[in-house]
């Protein structure tokens, strides 16, 4: 299909697409990272930089990571499935991207932020990395 036809006719986009994937790479903590917990965080909130996690790891730095505390990258991804009736109806009504994202999230799509919080809780990245990429929680 020509590019312009896809955007003039939402049903064409829907029928030609199974899903839409948006990805973001976050820095992965090096194994030198140290464990932290909400009780020793030093922050005013009960979680790390506003993230709702009970424990997390902090970057320290070592020769392996060139003193950065990070080695490699980890993906966070949102997958917008076209199998969801609410999502396809919203597309046919040509609602804006922000409203479409809200509908998809309410229908069960895992957002970048949800996946990022999960990565912090698993100790794969730091709260500071998530705030650097996505901003403060609640903003």
Backbone as JSON Lines, residues from 0, in Angstrom:
{"i":0,"aa":"X","n":[0.83,-1.2,0.0],"ca":[0.0,0.0,0.0],"c":[0.87,1.25,0.0]}
{"i":1,"aa":"X","n":[0.46,2.25,-0.71],"ca":[1.21,3.51,-0.65],"c":[1.12,4.1,0.76]}
{"i":2,"aa":"X","n":[2.17,4.78,1.16],"ca":[2.28,5.37,2.49],"c":[1.06,6.23,2.82]}
{"i":3,"aa":"X","n":[0.62,7.09,1.9],"ca":[-0.49,7.99,2.19],"c":[-1.8,7.25,2.38]}
{"i":4,"aa":"X","n":[-1.99,6.13,1.7],"ca":[-3.22,5.36,1.85],"c":[-3.35,4.8,3.26]}
{"i":5,"aa":"X","n":[-2.24,4.38,3.85],"ca":[-2.27,3.83,5.2],"c":[-2.82,4.82,6.21]}
{"i":6,"aa":"X","n":[-2.45,6.08,6.08],"ca":[-2.85,7.05,7.08],"c":[-4.18,7.72,6.77]}
{"i":7,"aa":"X","n":[-4.66,7.59,5.56],"ca":[-5.99,8.1,5.25],"c":[-7.07,7.12,5.66]}
{"i":8,"aa":"X","n":[-6.75,5.84,5.66],"ca":[-7.73,4.8,5.94],"c":[-7.25,3.94,7.11]}
{"i":9,"aa":"X","n":[-7.75,4.21,8.34],"ca":[-7.3,3.43,9.5],"c":[-7.55,1.93,9.36]}
{"i":10,"aa":"X","n":[-8.58,1.53,8.66],"ca":[-8.86,0.1,8.51],"c":[-7.76,-0.59,7.71]}
{"i":11,"aa":"X","n":[-7.12,0.14,6.78],"ca":[-6.02,-0.44,6.01],"c":[-4.82,-0.67,6.93]}
{"i":12,"aa":"X","n":[-4.53,0.3,7.78],"ca":[-3.44,0.15,8.75],"c":[-3.72,-1.03,9.67]}
{"i":13,"aa":"X","n":[-4.94,-1.13,10.14],"ca":[-5.31,-2.22,11.05],"c":[-5.17,-3.57,10.37]}
{"i":14,"aa":"X","n":[-5.62,-3.69,9.15],"ca":[-5.58,-4.99,8.47],"c":[-4.17,-5.37,8.03]}
{"i":15,"aa":"X","n":[-3.28,-4.41,7.91],"ca":[-1.91,-4.67,7.46],"c":[-0.93,-4.84,8.61]}
{"i":16,"aa":"X","n":[-1.4,-4.68,9.86],"ca":[-0.51,-4.67,11.01],"c":[-0.99,-5.64,12.07]}
{"i":17,"aa":"X","n":[-0.09,-6.46,12.6],"ca":[-0.42,-7.36,13.71],"c":[-0.22,-6.68,15.06]}
{"i":18,"aa":"X","n":[0.88,-5.92,15.15],"ca":[1.18,-5.22,16.38],"c":[2.19,-4.1,16.09]}
{"i":19,"aa":"X","n":[2.3,-3.2,17.03],"ca":[3.28,-2.12,16.94],"c":[4.16,-2.24,18.18]}
{"i":20,"aa":"X","n":[5.47,-2.25,17.97],"ca":[6.41,-2.4,19.07],"c":[7.22,-1.12,19.2]}
{"i":21,"aa":"X","n":[7.25,-0.58,20.42],"ca":[8.1,0.56,20.73],"c":[9.13,0.08,21.75]}
{"i":22,"aa":"X","n":[10.39,0.36,21.51],"ca":[11.41,-0.11,22.43],"c":[12.3,1.02,22.91]}
{"i":23,"aa":"X","n":[12.87,0.81,24.07],"ca":[13.8,1.75,24.68],"c":[14.89,0.92,25.33]}
{"i":24,"aa":"X","n":[16.12,1.33,25.18],"ca":[17.23,0.62,25.81],"c":[17.62,1.35,27.1]}
{"i":25,"aa":"X","n":[17.8,0.58,28.17],"ca":[18.28,1.12,29.44],"c":[19.64,0.49,29.74]}
{"i":26,"aa":"X","n":[20.49,1.21,30.43],"ca":[21.79,0.66,30.78],"c":[21.62,-0.44,31.83]}
{"i":27,"aa":"X","n":[22.35,-1.54,31.63],"ca":[22.3,-2.67,32.56],"c":[23.4,-2.47,33.61]}
{"i":28,"aa":"X","n":[23.06,-2.72,34.87],"ca":[24.04,-2.6,35.94],"c":[25.15,-3.64,35.8]}
{"i":29,"aa":"X","n":[26.35,-3.23,36.14],"ca":[27.49,-4.14,36.2],"c":[27.34,-5.01,37.45]}
{"i":30,"aa":"X","n":[28.05,-6.12,37.49],"ca":[27.95,-6.99,38.66],"c":[28.56,-6.37,39.92]}
{"i":31,"aa":"X","n":[29.26,-5.24,39.79],"ca":[29.82,-4.56,40.95],"c":[28.78,-3.73,41.71]}
{"i":32,"aa":"X","n":[27.57,-3.64,41.17],"ca":[26.52,-2.82,41.81],"c":[26.24,-3.32,43.22]}
{"i":33,"aa":"X","n":[25.88,-2.4,44.1],"ca":[25.59,-2.78,45.48],"c":[24.09,-2.76,45.73]}
{"i":34,"aa":"X","n":[23.66,-3.63,46.62],"ca":[22.25,-3.75,46.98],"c":[21.84,-2.59,47.89]}
{"i":35,"aa":"X","n":[20.65,-2.08,47.69],"ca":[20.1,-1.03,48.56],"c":[18.68,-1.45,48.93]}
{"i":36,"aa":"X","n":[18.11,-0.78,49.89],"ca":[16.72,-1.05,50.29],"c":[16.1,0.25,50.75]}
{"i":37,"aa":"X","n":[14.78,0.29,50.81],"ca":[14.08,1.53,51.14],"c":[14.46,2.05,52.52]}
{"i":38,"aa":"X","n":[14.82,1.17,53.44],"ca":[15.18,1.61,54.79],"c":[16.49,2.39,54.82]}
{"i":39,"aa":"X","n":[17.4,2.14,53.88],"ca":[18.67,2.86,53.88],"c":[18.83,3.75,52.65]}
{"i":40,"aa":"X","n":[17.7,4.17,52.09],"ca":[17.78,4.92,50.83],"c":[18.21,6.37,51.02]}
{"i":41,"aa":"X","n":[17.82,6.99,52.13],"ca":[18.13,8.4,52.3],"c":[17.17,9.32,51.56]}
{"i":42,"aa":"X","n":[16.16,8.78,50.92],"ca":[15.16,9.58,50.22],"c":[13.96,9.78,51.12]}
{"i":43,"aa":"X","n":[13.17,10.83,50.85],"ca":[11.99,11.1,51.65],"c":[10.88,10.09,51.43]}
{"i":44,"aa":"X","n":[10.78,9.53,50.22],"ca":[9.71,8.58,49.93],"c":[10.1,7.19,50.39]}
{"i":45,"aa":"X","n":[9.16,6.26,50.3],"ca":[9.42,4.88,50.69],"c":[10.07,4.07,49.58]}
{"i":46,"aa":"X","n":[10.35,4.7,48.45],"ca":[10.94,3.96,47.35],"c":[12.06,4.76,46.7]}
{"i":47,"aa":"X","n":[12.79,4.1,45.84],"ca":[13.96,4.7,45.21],"c":[13.57,5.75,44.18]}
{"i":48,"aa":"X","n":[13.88,7.01,44.47],"ca":[13.58,8.12,43.56],"c":[12.12,8.12,43.11]}
{"i":49,"aa":"X","n":[11.24,7.66,43.97],"ca":[9.82,7.64,43.66],"c":[9.34,6.37,42.98]}
{"i":50,"aa":"X","n":[10.24,5.44,42.68],"ca":[9.83,4.19,42.05],"c":[9.3,3.22,43.11]}
{"i":51,"aa":"X","n":[8.2,2.55,42.83],"ca":[7.59,1.64,43.82],"c":[8.28,0.28,43.87]}
{"i":52,"aa":"X","n":[9.5,0.27,44.42],"ca":[10.26,-0.97,44.59],"c":[10.75,-1.05,46.03]}
{"i":53,"aa":"X","n":[10.87,-2.26,46.55],"ca":[11.34,-2.43,47.93],"c":[12.86,-2.53,48.01]}
{"i":54,"aa":"X","n":[13.47,-3.15,47.04],"ca":[14.93,-3.24,46.99],"c":[15.39,-2.91,45.58]}
{"i":55,"aa":"X","n":[16.62,-2.47,45.48],"ca":[17.2,-2.14,44.19],"c":[18.71,-2.16,44.34]}
{"i":56,"aa":"X","n":[19.38,-2.06,43.22],"ca":[20.84,-2.03,43.22],"c":[21.31,-0.67,42.7]}
{"i":57,"aa":"X","n":[22.45,-0.25,43.19],"ca":[23.02,1.04,42.82],"c":[24.35,0.84,42.1]}
{"i":58,"aa":"X","n":[24.64,1.66,41.07],"ca":[25.93,1.54,40.38],"c":[27.07,1.96,41.28]}
{"i":59,"aa":"X","n":[28.17,1.21,41.23],"ca":[29.34,1.51,42.05],"c":[30.51,1.89,41.16]}
{"i":60,"aa":"X","n":[30.89,1.01,40.28],"ca":[32.03,1.24,39.4],"c":[33.18,0.32,39.74]}
{"i":61,"aa":"X","n":[33.79,-0.21,38.69],"ca":[34.94,-1.1,38.83],"c":[35.72,-1.04,37.51]}
{"i":62,"aa":"X","n":[36.89,-1.66,37.45],"ca":[37.64,-1.64,36.18],"c":[36.88,-2.28,35.01]}
{"i":63,"aa":"X","n":[36.07,-3.3,35.28],"ca":[35.32,-3.96,34.2],"c":[34.34,-3.02,33.5]}
{"i":64,"aa":"X","n":[33.72,-2.12,34.26],"ca":[32.73,-1.21,33.68],"c":[33.3,0.19,33.5]}
{"i":65,"aa":"X","n":[34.6,0.31,33.62],"ca":[35.29,1.59,33.49],"c":[34.76,2.64,34.47]}
{"i":66,"aa":"X","n":[34.45,2.17,35.68],"ca":[34.0,3.0,36.8],"c":[32.62,3.65,36.57]}
{"i":67,"aa":"X","n":[31.85,3.16,35.62],"ca":[30.52,3.75,35.37],"c":[29.43,3.08,36.19]}
{"i":68,"aa":"X","n":[29.63,1.8,36.53],"ca":[28.6,1.04,37.23],"c":[27.65,0.33,36.29]}
{"i":69,"aa":"X","n":[27.83,0.53,34.99],"ca":[26.93,-0.08,33.99],"c":[27.74,-0.84,32.94]}
{"i":70,"aa":"X","n":[27.17,-1.95,32.48],"ca":[27.78,-2.74,31.39],"c":[26.68,-3.28,30.52]}
{"i":71,"aa":"X","n":[26.6,-2.83,29.29],"ca":[25.61,-3.33,28.36],"c":[24.28,-2.6,28.48]}
{"i":72,"aa":"X","n":[23.31,-3.12,27.74],"ca":[21.97,-2.51,27.68],"c":[20.91,-3.58,27.87]}
{"i":73,"aa":"X","n":[19.74,-3.15,28.31],"ca":[18.57,-4.0,28.49],"c":[17.39,-3.31,27.81]}
{"i":74,"aa":"X","n":[16.55,-4.08,27.16],"ca":[15.43,-3.5,26.43],"c":[14.18,-3.4,27.31]}
{"i":75,"aa":"X","n":[13.45,-2.33,27.13],"ca":[12.07,-2.25,27.61],"c":[11.23,-2.09,26.36]}
{"i":76,"aa":"X","n":[10.1,-2.74,26.32],"ca":[9.29,-2.68,25.11],"c":[7.81,-2.59,25.44]}
{"i":77,"aa":"X","n":[7.1,-1.84,24.64],"ca":[5.64,-1.81,24.67],"c":[5.17,-2.49,23.39]}
{"i":78,"aa":"X","n":[4.19,-3.37,23.52],"ca":[3.65,-4.05,22.34],"c":[2.17,-3.73,22.26]}
{"i":79,"aa":"X","n":[1.8,-2.97,21.25],"ca":[0.4,-2.61,21.02],"c":[-0.19,-3.64,20.08]}
{"i":80,"aa":"X","n":[-1.05,-4.5,20.61],"ca":[-1.63,-5.58,19.82],"c":[-2.86,-5.09,19.08]}
{"i":81,"aa":"X","n":[-2.96,-5.46,17.83],"ca":[-4.12,-5.09,17.02],"c":[-5.27,-6.08,17.2]}
{"i":82,"aa":"X","n":[-5.07,-7.08,18.04],"ca":[-6.13,-8.04,18.32],"c":[-7.15,-7.51,19.32]}
{"i":83,"aa":"X","n":[-6.83,-6.41,19.97],"ca":[-7.71,-5.85,20.99],"c":[-8.78,-4.97,20.34]}
{"i":84,"aa":"X","n":[-10.04,-5.29,20.59],"ca":[-11.16,-4.58,19.98],"c":[-11.18,-3.1,20.36]}
{"i":85,"aa":"X","n":[-10.9,-2.78,21.62],"ca":[-10.9,-1.38,22.07],"c":[-9.85,-0.56,21.32]}
{"i":86,"aa":"X","n":[-8.69,-1.16,21.12],"ca":[-7.6,-0.48,20.43],"c":[-7.95,-0.24,18.96]}
{"i":87,"aa":"X","n":[-8.47,-1.26,18.3],"ca":[-8.81,-1.09,16.89],"c":[-9.95,-0.1,16.68]}
{"i":88,"aa":"X","n":[-10.92,-0.1,17.58],"ca":[-12.0,0.89,17.49],"c":[-11.46,2.3,17.68]}
{"i":89,"aa":"X","n":[-10.55,2.47,18.62],"ca":[-9.95,3.78,18.86],"c":[-9.17,4.24,17.63]}
{"i":90,"aa":"X","n":[-8.46,3.33,16.97],"ca":[-7.72,3.69,15.76],"c":[-8.67,4.12,14.65]}
{"i":91,"aa":"X","n":[-9.77,3.4,14.51],"ca":[-10.73,3.75,13.47],"c":[-11.36,5.12,13.71]}
{"i":92,"aa":"X","n":[-11.44,5.51,14.98],"ca":[-11.97,6.84,15.32],"c":[-10.89,7.92,15.24]}
{"i":93,"aa":"X","n":[-9.67,7.49,14.91],"ca":[-8.54,8.41,14.74],"c":[-8.23,9.24,15.99]}
{"i":94,"aa":"X","n":[-8.3,8.62,17.14],"ca":[-7.96,9.35,18.37],"c":[-6.45,9.57,18.41]}
{"i":95,"aa":"X","n":[-6.01,10.53,19.23],"ca":[-4.58,10.84,19.26],"c":[-3.79,9.76,19.99]}
{"i":96,"aa":"X","n":[-2.49,9.81,19.81],"ca":[-1.59,8.77,20.32],"c":[-1.64,8.66,21.84]}
{"i":97,"aa":"X","n":[-1.77,9.76,22.54],"ca":[-1.8,9.74,24.0],"c":[-3.04,8.99,24.51]}
{"i":98,"aa":"X","n":[-4.18,9.25,23.89],"ca":[-5.42,8.56,24.27],"c":[-5.33,7.08,23.9]}
{"i":99,"aa":"X","n":[-4.75,6.79,22.75],"ca":[-4.6,5.4,22.32],"c":[-3.71,4.63,23.3]}
{"i":100,"aa":"X","n":[-2.65,5.25,23.76],"ca":[-1.76,4.62,24.74],"c":[-2.49,4.35,26.05]}
{"i":101,"aa":"X","n":[-3.34,5.29,26.48],"ca":[-4.11,5.11,27.71],"c":[-5.08,3.94,27.56]}
{"i":102,"aa":"X","n":[-5.72,3.85,26.42],"ca":[-6.66,2.74,26.18],"c":[-5.9,1.41,26.18]}
{"i":103,"aa":"X","n":[-4.78,1.36,25.49],"ca":[-3.99,0.14,25.42],"c":[-3.52,-0.28,26.82]}
{"i":104,"aa":"X","n":[-3.08,0.67,27.62],"ca":[-2.63,0.36,28.99],"c":[-3.79,-0.16,29.83]}
{"i":105,"aa":"X","n":[-4.96,0.44,29.67],"ca":[-6.13,-0.01,30.44],"c":[-6.58,-1.4,29.99]}
{"i":106,"aa":"X","n":[-6.22,-1.78,28.78],"ca":[-6.56,-3.1,28.24],"c":[-5.47,-4.14,28.5]}
{"i":107,"aa":"X","n":[-4.44,-3.76,29.26],"ca":[-3.44,-4.73,29.67],"c":[-2.06,-4.62,29.04]}
{"i":108,"aa":"X","n":[-1.83,-3.64,28.18],"ca":[-0.5,-3.48,27.61],"c":[0.48,-3.06,28.7]}
{"i":109,"aa":"X","n":[1.64,-3.73,28.77],"ca":[2.67,-3.33,29.73],"c":[3.42,-2.15,29.15]}
{"i":110,"aa":"X","n":[3.48,-1.05,29.88],"ca":[4.13,0.17,29.41],"c":[5.64,0.11,29.65]}
{"i":111,"aa":"X","n":[6.35,1.03,29.0],"ca":[7.8,1.14,29.23],"c":[8.08,1.32,30.71]}
{"i":112,"aa":"X","n":[7.33,2.19,31.36],"ca":[7.6,2.47,32.77],"c":[7.35,1.25,33.64]}
{"i":113,"aa":"X","n":[6.3,0.49,33.37],"ca":[6.04,-0.72,34.15],"c":[7.19,-1.72,33.98]}
{"i":114,"aa":"X","n":[7.65,-1.89,32.77],"ca":[8.77,-2.81,32.52],"c":[10.05,-2.28,33.16]}
{"i":115,"aa":"X","n":[10.25,-0.98,33.11],"ca":[11.45,-0.39,33.71],"c":[11.45,-0.6,35.22]}
{"i":116,"aa":"X","n":[10.32,-0.42,35.86],"ca":[10.21,-0.65,37.31],"c":[10.5,-2.11,37.63]}
{"i":117,"aa":"X","n":[10.02,-3.0,36.79],"ca":[10.3,-4.43,36.94],"c":[11.8,-4.7,36.85]}
{"i":118,"aa":"X","n":[12.49,-4.05,35.92],"ca":[13.94,-4.23,35.78],"c":[14.69,-3.72,37.0]}
{"i":119,"aa":"X","n":[14.21,-2.63,37.6],"ca":[14.83,-2.12,38.83],"c":[14.65,-3.12,39.95]}
{"i":120,"aa":"X","n":[13.43,-3.63,40.1],"ca":[13.14,-4.61,41.16],"c":[13.95,-5.89,40.99]}
{"i":121,"aa":"X","n":[14.24,-6.26,39.75],"ca":[15.05,-7.45,39.48],"c":[16.56,-7.19,39.63]}
{"i":122,"aa":"X","n":[16.93,-5.92,39.86],"ca":[18.34,-5.58,40.03],"c":[19.11,-5.47,38.73]}
{"i":123,"aa":"X","n":[18.43,-5.34,37.61],"ca":[19.11,-5.27,36.32],"c":[19.49,-3.85,35.91]}
{"i":124,"aa":"X","n":[18.8,-2.86,36.46],"ca":[19.15,-1.46,36.21],"c":[18.87,-0.66,37.48]}
{"i":125,"aa":"X","n":[19.25,0.6,37.48],"ca":[19.12,1.41,38.69],"c":[17.95,2.39,38.59]}
{"i":126,"aa":"X","n":[17.45,2.85,39.72],"ca":[16.4,3.87,39.7],"c":[16.85,5.14,38.97]}
{"i":127,"aa":"X","n":[18.12,5.52,39.14],"ca":[18.63,6.73,38.49],"c":[18.57,6.61,36.97]}
{"i":128,"aa":"X","n":[18.82,5.41,36.44],"ca":[18.76,5.2,34.99],"c":[17.33,5.36,34.49]}
{"i":129,"aa":"X","n":[16.37,4.88,35.23],"ca":[14.96,4.99,34.83],"c":[14.52,6.45,34.86]}
{"i":130,"aa":"X","n":[14.9,7.16,35.9],"ca":[14.55,8.59,35.98],"c":[15.24,9.37,34.87]}
{"i":131,"aa":"X","n":[16.48,9.01,34.55],"ca":[17.2,9.67,33.46],"c":[16.46,9.51,32.13]}
{"i":132,"aa":"X","n":[15.94,8.33,31.87],"ca":[15.28,8.06,30.59],"c":[13.83,8.52,30.53]}
{"i":133,"aa":"X","n":[13.09,8.27,31.61],"ca":[11.65,8.48,31.56],"c":[11.15,9.64,32.42]}
{"i":134,"aa":"X","n":[12.03,10.25,33.19],"ca":[11.61,11.34,34.07],"c":[11.12,10.81,35.4]}
{"i":135,"aa":"X","n":[10.74,11.72,36.26],"ca":[10.27,11.33,37.59],"c":[8.91,10.66,37.49]}
{"i":136,"aa":"X","n":[8.67,9.69,38.35],"ca":[7.39,9.01,38.39],"c":[6.31,9.98,38.84]}
{"i":137,"aa":"X","n":[5.18,9.95,38.16],"ca":[4.08,10.84,38.5],"c":[4.09,12.14,37.76]}
{"i":138,"aa":"X","n":[5.13,12.42,36.98],"ca":[5.22,13.66,36.2],"c":[4.79,13.43,34.78]}
